[in-house]
Short mmCIF file of C-alpha atoms in Angstrom, two decimals:
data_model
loop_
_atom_site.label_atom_id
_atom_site.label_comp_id
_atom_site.label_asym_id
_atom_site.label_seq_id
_atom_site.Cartn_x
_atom_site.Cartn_y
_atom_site.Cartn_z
CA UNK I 240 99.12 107.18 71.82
CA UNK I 241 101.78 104.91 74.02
CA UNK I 242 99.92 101.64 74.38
CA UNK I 243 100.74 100.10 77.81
CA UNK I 244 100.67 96.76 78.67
CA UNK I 245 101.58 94.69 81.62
CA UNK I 246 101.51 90.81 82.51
CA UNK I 247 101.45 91.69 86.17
CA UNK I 248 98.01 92.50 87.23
CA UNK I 249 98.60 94.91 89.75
CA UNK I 250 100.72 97.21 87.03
CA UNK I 251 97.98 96.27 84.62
CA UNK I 252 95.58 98.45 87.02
CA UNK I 253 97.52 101.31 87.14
CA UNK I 254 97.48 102.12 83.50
CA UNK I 255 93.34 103.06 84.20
CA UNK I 256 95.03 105.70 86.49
CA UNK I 257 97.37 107.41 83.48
CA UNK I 258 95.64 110.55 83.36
CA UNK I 259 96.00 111.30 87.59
CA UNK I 260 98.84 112.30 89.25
CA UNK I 261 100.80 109.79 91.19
CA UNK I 262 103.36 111.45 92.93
CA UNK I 263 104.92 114.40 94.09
CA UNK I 264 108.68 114.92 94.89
CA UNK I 265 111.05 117.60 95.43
CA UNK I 266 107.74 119.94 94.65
CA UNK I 267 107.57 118.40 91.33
CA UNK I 268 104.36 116.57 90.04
CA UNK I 269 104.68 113.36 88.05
CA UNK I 270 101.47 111.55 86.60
CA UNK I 271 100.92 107.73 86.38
CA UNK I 272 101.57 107.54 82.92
CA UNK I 273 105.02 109.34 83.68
CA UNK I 274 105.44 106.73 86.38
CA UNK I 275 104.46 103.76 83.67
CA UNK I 276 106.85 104.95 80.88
CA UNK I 277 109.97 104.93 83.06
CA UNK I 278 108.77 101.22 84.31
CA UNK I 279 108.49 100.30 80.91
CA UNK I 280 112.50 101.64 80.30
CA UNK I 281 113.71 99.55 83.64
CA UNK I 282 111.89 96.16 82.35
CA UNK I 283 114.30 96.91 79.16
CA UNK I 284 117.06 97.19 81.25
CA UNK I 285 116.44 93.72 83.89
CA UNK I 286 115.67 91.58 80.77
CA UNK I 287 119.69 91.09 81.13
CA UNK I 288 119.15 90.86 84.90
CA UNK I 289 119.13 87.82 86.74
CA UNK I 290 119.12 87.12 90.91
CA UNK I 291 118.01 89.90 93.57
CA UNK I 292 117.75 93.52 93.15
CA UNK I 293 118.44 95.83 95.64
CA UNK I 294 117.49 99.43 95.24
CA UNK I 295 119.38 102.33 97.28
CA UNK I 296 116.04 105.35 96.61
CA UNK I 297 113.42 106.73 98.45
CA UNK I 298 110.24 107.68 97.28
CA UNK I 299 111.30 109.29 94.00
CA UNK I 300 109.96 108.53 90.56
CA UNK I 301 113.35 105.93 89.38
CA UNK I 302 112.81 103.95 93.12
CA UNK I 303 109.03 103.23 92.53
CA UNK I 304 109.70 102.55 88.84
CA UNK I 305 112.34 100.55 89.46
CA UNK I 306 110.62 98.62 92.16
CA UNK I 307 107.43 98.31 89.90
CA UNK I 308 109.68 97.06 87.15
CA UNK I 309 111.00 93.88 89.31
CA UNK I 310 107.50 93.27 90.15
CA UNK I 311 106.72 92.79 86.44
CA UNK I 312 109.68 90.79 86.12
CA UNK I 313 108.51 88.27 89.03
CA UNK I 314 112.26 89.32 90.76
CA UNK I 315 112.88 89.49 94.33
CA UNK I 316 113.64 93.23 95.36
CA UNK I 317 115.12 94.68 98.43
CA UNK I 318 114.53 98.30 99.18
CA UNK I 319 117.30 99.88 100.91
CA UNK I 320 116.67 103.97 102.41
CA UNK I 321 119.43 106.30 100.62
CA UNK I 322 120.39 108.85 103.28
CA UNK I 323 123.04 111.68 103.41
CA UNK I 324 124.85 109.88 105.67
CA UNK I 325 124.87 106.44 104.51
CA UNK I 326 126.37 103.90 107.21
CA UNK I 327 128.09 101.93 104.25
CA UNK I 328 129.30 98.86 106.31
CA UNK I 329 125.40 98.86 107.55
CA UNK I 330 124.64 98.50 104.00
CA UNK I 331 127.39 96.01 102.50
CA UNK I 332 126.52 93.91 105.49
CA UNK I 333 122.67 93.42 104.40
CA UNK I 334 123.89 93.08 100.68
CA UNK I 335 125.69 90.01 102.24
CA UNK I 336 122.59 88.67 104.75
CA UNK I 337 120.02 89.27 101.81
CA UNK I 338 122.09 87.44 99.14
CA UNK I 339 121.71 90.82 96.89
CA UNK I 340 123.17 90.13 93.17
CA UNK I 341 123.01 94.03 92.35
CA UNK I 342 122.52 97.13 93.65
CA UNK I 343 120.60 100.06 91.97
CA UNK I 344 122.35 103.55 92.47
CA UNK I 345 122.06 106.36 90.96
CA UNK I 346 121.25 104.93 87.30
CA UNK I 347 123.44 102.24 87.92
CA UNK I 348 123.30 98.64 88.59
CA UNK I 349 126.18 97.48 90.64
CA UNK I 350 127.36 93.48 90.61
CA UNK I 351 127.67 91.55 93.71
CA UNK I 352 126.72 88.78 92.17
CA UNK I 353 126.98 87.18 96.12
CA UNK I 354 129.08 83.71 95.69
CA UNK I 355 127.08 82.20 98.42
CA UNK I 356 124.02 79.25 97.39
CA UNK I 357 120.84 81.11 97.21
CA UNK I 358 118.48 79.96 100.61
CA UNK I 359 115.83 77.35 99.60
CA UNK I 360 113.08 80.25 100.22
CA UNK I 361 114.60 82.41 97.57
CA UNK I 362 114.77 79.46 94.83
CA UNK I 363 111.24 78.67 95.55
CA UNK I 364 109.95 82.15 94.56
CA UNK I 365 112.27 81.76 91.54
CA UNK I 366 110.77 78.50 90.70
CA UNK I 367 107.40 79.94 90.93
CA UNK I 368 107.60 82.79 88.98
CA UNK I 369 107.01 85.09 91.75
CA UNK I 370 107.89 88.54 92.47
CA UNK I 371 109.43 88.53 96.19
CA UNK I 372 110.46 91.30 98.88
CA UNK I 373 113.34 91.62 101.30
CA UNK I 374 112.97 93.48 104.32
CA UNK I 375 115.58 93.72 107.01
CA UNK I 376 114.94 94.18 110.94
CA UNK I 377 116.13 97.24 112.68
CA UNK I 378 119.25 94.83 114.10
CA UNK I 379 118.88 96.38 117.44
CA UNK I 380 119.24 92.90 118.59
CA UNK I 381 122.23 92.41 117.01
CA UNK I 382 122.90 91.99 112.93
CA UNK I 383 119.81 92.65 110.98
CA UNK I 384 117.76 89.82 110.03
CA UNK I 385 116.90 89.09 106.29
CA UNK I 386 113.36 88.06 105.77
CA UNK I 387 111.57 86.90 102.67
CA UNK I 388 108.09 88.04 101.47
CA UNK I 389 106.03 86.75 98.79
CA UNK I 390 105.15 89.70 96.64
CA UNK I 391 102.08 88.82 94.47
CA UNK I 392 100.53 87.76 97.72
CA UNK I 393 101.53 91.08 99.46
CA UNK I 394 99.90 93.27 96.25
CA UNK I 395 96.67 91.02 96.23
CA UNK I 396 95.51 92.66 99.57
CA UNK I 397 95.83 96.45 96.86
CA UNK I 398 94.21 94.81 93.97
CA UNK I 399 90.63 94.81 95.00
CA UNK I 400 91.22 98.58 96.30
CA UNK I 401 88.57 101.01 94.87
CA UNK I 402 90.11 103.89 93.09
CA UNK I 403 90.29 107.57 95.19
CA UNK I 404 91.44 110.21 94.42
CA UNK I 405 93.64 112.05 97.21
CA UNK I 406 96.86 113.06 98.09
CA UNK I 407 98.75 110.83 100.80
CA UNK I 408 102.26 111.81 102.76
CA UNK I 409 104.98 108.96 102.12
CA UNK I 410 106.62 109.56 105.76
CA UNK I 411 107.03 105.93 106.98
CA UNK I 412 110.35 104.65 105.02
CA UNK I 413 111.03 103.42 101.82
CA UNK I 414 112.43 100.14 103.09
CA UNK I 415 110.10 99.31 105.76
CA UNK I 416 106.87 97.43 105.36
CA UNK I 417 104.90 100.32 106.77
CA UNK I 418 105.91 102.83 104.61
CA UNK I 419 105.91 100.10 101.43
CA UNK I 420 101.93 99.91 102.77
CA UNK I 421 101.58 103.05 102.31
CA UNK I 422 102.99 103.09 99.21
CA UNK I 423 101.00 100.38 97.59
CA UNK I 424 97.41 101.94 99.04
CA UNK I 425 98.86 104.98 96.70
CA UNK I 426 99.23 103.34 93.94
CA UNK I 427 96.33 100.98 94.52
CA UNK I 428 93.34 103.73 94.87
CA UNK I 429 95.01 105.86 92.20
CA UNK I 430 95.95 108.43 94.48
CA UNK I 431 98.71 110.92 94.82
CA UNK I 432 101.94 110.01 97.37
CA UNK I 433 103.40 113.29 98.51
CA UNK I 434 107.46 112.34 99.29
CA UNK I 435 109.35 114.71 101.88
CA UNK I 436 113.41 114.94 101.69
CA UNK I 437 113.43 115.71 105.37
CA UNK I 438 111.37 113.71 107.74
CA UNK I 439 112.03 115.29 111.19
CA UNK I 440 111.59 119.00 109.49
CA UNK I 441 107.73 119.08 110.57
CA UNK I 442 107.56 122.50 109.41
CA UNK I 443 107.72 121.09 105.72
CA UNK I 444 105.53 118.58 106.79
CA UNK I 445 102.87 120.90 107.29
CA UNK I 446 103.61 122.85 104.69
CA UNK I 447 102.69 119.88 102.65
CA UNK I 448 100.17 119.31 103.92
CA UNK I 449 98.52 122.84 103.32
CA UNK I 450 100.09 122.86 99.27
CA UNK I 451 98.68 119.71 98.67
CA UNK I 452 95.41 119.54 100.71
CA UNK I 453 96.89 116.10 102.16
CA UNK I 454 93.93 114.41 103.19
CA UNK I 455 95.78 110.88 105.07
CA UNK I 456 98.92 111.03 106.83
CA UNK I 457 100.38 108.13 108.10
CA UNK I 458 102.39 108.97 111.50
CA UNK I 459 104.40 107.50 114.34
CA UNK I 460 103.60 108.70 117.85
CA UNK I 461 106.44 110.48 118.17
CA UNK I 462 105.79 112.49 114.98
CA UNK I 463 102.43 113.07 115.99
CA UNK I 464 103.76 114.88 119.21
CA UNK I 465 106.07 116.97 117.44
CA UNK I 466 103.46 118.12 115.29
CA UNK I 467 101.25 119.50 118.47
CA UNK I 468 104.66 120.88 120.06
CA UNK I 469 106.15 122.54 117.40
CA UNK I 470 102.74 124.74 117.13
CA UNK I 471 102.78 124.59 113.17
CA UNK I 472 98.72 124.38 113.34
CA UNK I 473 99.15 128.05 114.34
CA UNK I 474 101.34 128.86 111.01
CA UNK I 475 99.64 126.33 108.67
CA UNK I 476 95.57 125.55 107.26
CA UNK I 477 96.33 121.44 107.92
CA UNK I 478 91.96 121.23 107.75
CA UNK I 479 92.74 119.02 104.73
CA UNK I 480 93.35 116.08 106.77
CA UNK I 481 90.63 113.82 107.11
CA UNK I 482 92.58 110.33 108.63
CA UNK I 483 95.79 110.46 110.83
CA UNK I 484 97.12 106.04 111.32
CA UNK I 485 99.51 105.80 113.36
CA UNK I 486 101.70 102.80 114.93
CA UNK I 487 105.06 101.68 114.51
CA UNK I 488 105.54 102.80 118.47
CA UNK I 489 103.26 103.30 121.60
CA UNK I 490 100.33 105.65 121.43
CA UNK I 491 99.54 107.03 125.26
CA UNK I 492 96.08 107.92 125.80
CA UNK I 493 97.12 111.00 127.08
CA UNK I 494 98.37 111.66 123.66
CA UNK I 495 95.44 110.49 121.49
CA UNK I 496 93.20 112.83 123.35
CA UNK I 497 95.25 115.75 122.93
CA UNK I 498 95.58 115.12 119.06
CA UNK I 499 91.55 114.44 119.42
CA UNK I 500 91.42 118.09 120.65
CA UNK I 501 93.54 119.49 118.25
CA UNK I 502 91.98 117.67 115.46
CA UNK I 503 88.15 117.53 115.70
CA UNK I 504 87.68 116.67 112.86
CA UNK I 505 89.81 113.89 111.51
CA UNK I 506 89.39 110.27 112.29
CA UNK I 507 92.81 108.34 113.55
CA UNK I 508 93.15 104.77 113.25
CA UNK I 509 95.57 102.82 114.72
CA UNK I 510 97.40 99.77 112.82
CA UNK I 511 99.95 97.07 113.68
CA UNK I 512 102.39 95.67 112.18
CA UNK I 513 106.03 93.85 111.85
CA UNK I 514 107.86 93.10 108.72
CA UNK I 515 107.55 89.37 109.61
CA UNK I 516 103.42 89.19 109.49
CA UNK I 517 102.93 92.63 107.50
CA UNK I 518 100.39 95.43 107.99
CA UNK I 519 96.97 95.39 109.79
CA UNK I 520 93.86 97.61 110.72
CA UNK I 521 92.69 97.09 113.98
CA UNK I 522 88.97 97.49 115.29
CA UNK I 523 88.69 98.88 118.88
CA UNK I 524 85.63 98.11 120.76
CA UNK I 525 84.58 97.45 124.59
CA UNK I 526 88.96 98.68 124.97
CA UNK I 527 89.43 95.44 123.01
CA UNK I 528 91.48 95.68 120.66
CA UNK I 529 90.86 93.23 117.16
CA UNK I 530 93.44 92.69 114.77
CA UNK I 531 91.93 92.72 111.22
CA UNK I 532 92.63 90.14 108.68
CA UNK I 533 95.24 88.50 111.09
CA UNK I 534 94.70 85.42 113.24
CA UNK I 535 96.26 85.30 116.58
CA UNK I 536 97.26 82.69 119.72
CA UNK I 537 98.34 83.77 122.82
CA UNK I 538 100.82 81.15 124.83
CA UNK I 539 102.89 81.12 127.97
CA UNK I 540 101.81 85.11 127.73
CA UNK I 541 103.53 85.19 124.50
CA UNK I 542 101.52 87.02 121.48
CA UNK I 543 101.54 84.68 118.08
CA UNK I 544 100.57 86.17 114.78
CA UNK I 545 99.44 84.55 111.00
CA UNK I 546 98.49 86.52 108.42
CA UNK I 547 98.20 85.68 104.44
CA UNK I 548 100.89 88.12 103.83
CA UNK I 549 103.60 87.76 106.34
CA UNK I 550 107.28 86.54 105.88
CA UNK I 551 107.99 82.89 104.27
CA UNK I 552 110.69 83.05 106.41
CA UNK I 553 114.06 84.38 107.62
CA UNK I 554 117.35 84.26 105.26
CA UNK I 555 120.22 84.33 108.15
CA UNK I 556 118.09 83.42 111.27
CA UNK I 557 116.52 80.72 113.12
CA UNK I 558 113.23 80.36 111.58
CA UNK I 559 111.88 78.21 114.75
CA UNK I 560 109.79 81.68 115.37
CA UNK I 561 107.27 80.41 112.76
CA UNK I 562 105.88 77.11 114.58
CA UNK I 563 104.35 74.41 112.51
CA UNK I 564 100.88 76.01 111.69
CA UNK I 565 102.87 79.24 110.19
CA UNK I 566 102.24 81.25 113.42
CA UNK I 567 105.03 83.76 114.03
CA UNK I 568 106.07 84.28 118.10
CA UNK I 569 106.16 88.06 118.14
CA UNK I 570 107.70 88.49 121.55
CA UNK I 571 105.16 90.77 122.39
CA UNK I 572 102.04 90.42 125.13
#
């Protein structure tokens, strides 16, 4: 029998989950130990590793590994979304802003090995022996901003998570803190991520969703509204769901209670989140709306967020956003 063993706690909990599936991709079905063997092959390969890591994946079983493997390792890792059409200068420009040293591709570990001094936030996760995360911003406001997580702290929120058994979609994306969340709940509860190739073919979607009894899905909006459009709860049994969360966007009321219609029976929650403050539930009552395990300020209308696992800080911005008590100005009212 393989005897597993990890120094990181939260990989050390997955090896309880060995015998359950993990994840699903391309309609095949890999099982935790599966997932834990080829984590134990990429730790082989970083021990000659040094600096940042970015991966180019989605959610297939090399990406996660990989990513679990640079947990283990206490590096800092930056997921980046492989697509078909891959906007390449997009991409060398955030190997720049997030000070990447190599990129994962396809079974290979490219050098950047980026000239530039490493930002004081990155050598104090070295010096601590942490694991980090960098996340970029969409750069609709011009280039895309680098920020800096804290891993361990991130995964300590999924440590404590009870262990459940049920299959989950992985639509929110590979390199963005929601679908990361996602992600780590998966692996957290010992449940089962179901990856799709195509995220705007609902009709897969749903057919998913029927295969695999998919009992969460986490959705945008917009998603949502395709799903009630498109009329695929005519062509497919999607009574597995039990929870629908949604955010990312703007949920209309008018919406909500036509997906309340159309779903009777499943529950949908509604969480917030931005990469700088990270992922939370929210609690709705008297059409108040409470954020959950996040402390807030409002001033001069402006909304200001803390939360123990948001951003240390930007790599290529103006980190005046996070005033002296660690409160990040979202912008938002």
């Amino acid at each position: 029998m393989h005897n597993l063993n990890f120094s990181h706690p939260f990989l050390n909990k997955l090896i309880a989950y060995k015998d359950l599936n993990c994840l699903v991709y391309k309609d095949k079905t890999y099982s935790y130990l599966e997932l834990l063997l080829e984590v134990e092959k990429y730790i082989g390969q970083l021990n000659n590793l040094k600096g940042i890591i970015g991966i180019l994946g989605d959610y297939n079983l090399k990406s996660i590994a990989l990513l679990l493997a640079c947990i283990e390792k206490r590096l800092i890792v930056a997921p980046f979304l492989k697509l078909k059409n891959q906007d390449f200068k997009e991409l060398e420009d955030k190997i720049y802003e997030g000070q990447i040293d190599y990129l994962y591709d396809e079974g290979r570990f490219i050098p950047y090995q980026s000239k530039q001094l490493k930002h004081n936030l990155i050598y104090t996760l070295q010096n601590h022996s942490s694991s980090g995360l960098i996340l970029f911003s969409s750069g609709s406001t011009g280039k895309p901003k680098a920020m800096v997580h804290n891993l361990d702290v991130i995964l300590n929120v999924y440590q404590g998570k009870k262990p459940k058994v049920m299959n989950i979609v992985l639509f929110l994306m590979f390199d963005h803190i929601g679908g990361l969340n996602t992600l780590f709940n998966v692996l957290g509860m010992g449940a089962c991520g179901i990856a799709l190739e195509d995220r705007k073919n609902i009709e897969a979607l749903a057919q998913n969703i029927q295969k695999y009894q998919v009992s969460l899905l986490p959705a945008s909006p917009s998603l949502l509204n395709l799903i009630l459009m498109s009329g695929v709860k005519e062509k497919y049994d999607l009574n597995s769901l039990k929870l629908i969360t949604y955010g990312t966007e703007k949920m209309s009321d008018s919406l909500l209670n036509r997906l309340k219609l159309e779903f009777p029976k499943v529950r949908f929650h509604q969480t917030f989140g931005t990469s700088e403050v990270g992922i939370a539930q929210t609690k709705t009552k008297d059409n108040m709306i409470k954020l959950e395990g996040m402390a807030y300020k409002i001033i001069n209308n402006e909304l200001y967020l803390k939360s123990k696992t948001q951003s240390l800080g930007y790599l290529n911005a103006d980190n005046s956003v996070f005033d002296e008590e660690g409160y990040f100005a979202t912008g938002d009212l």
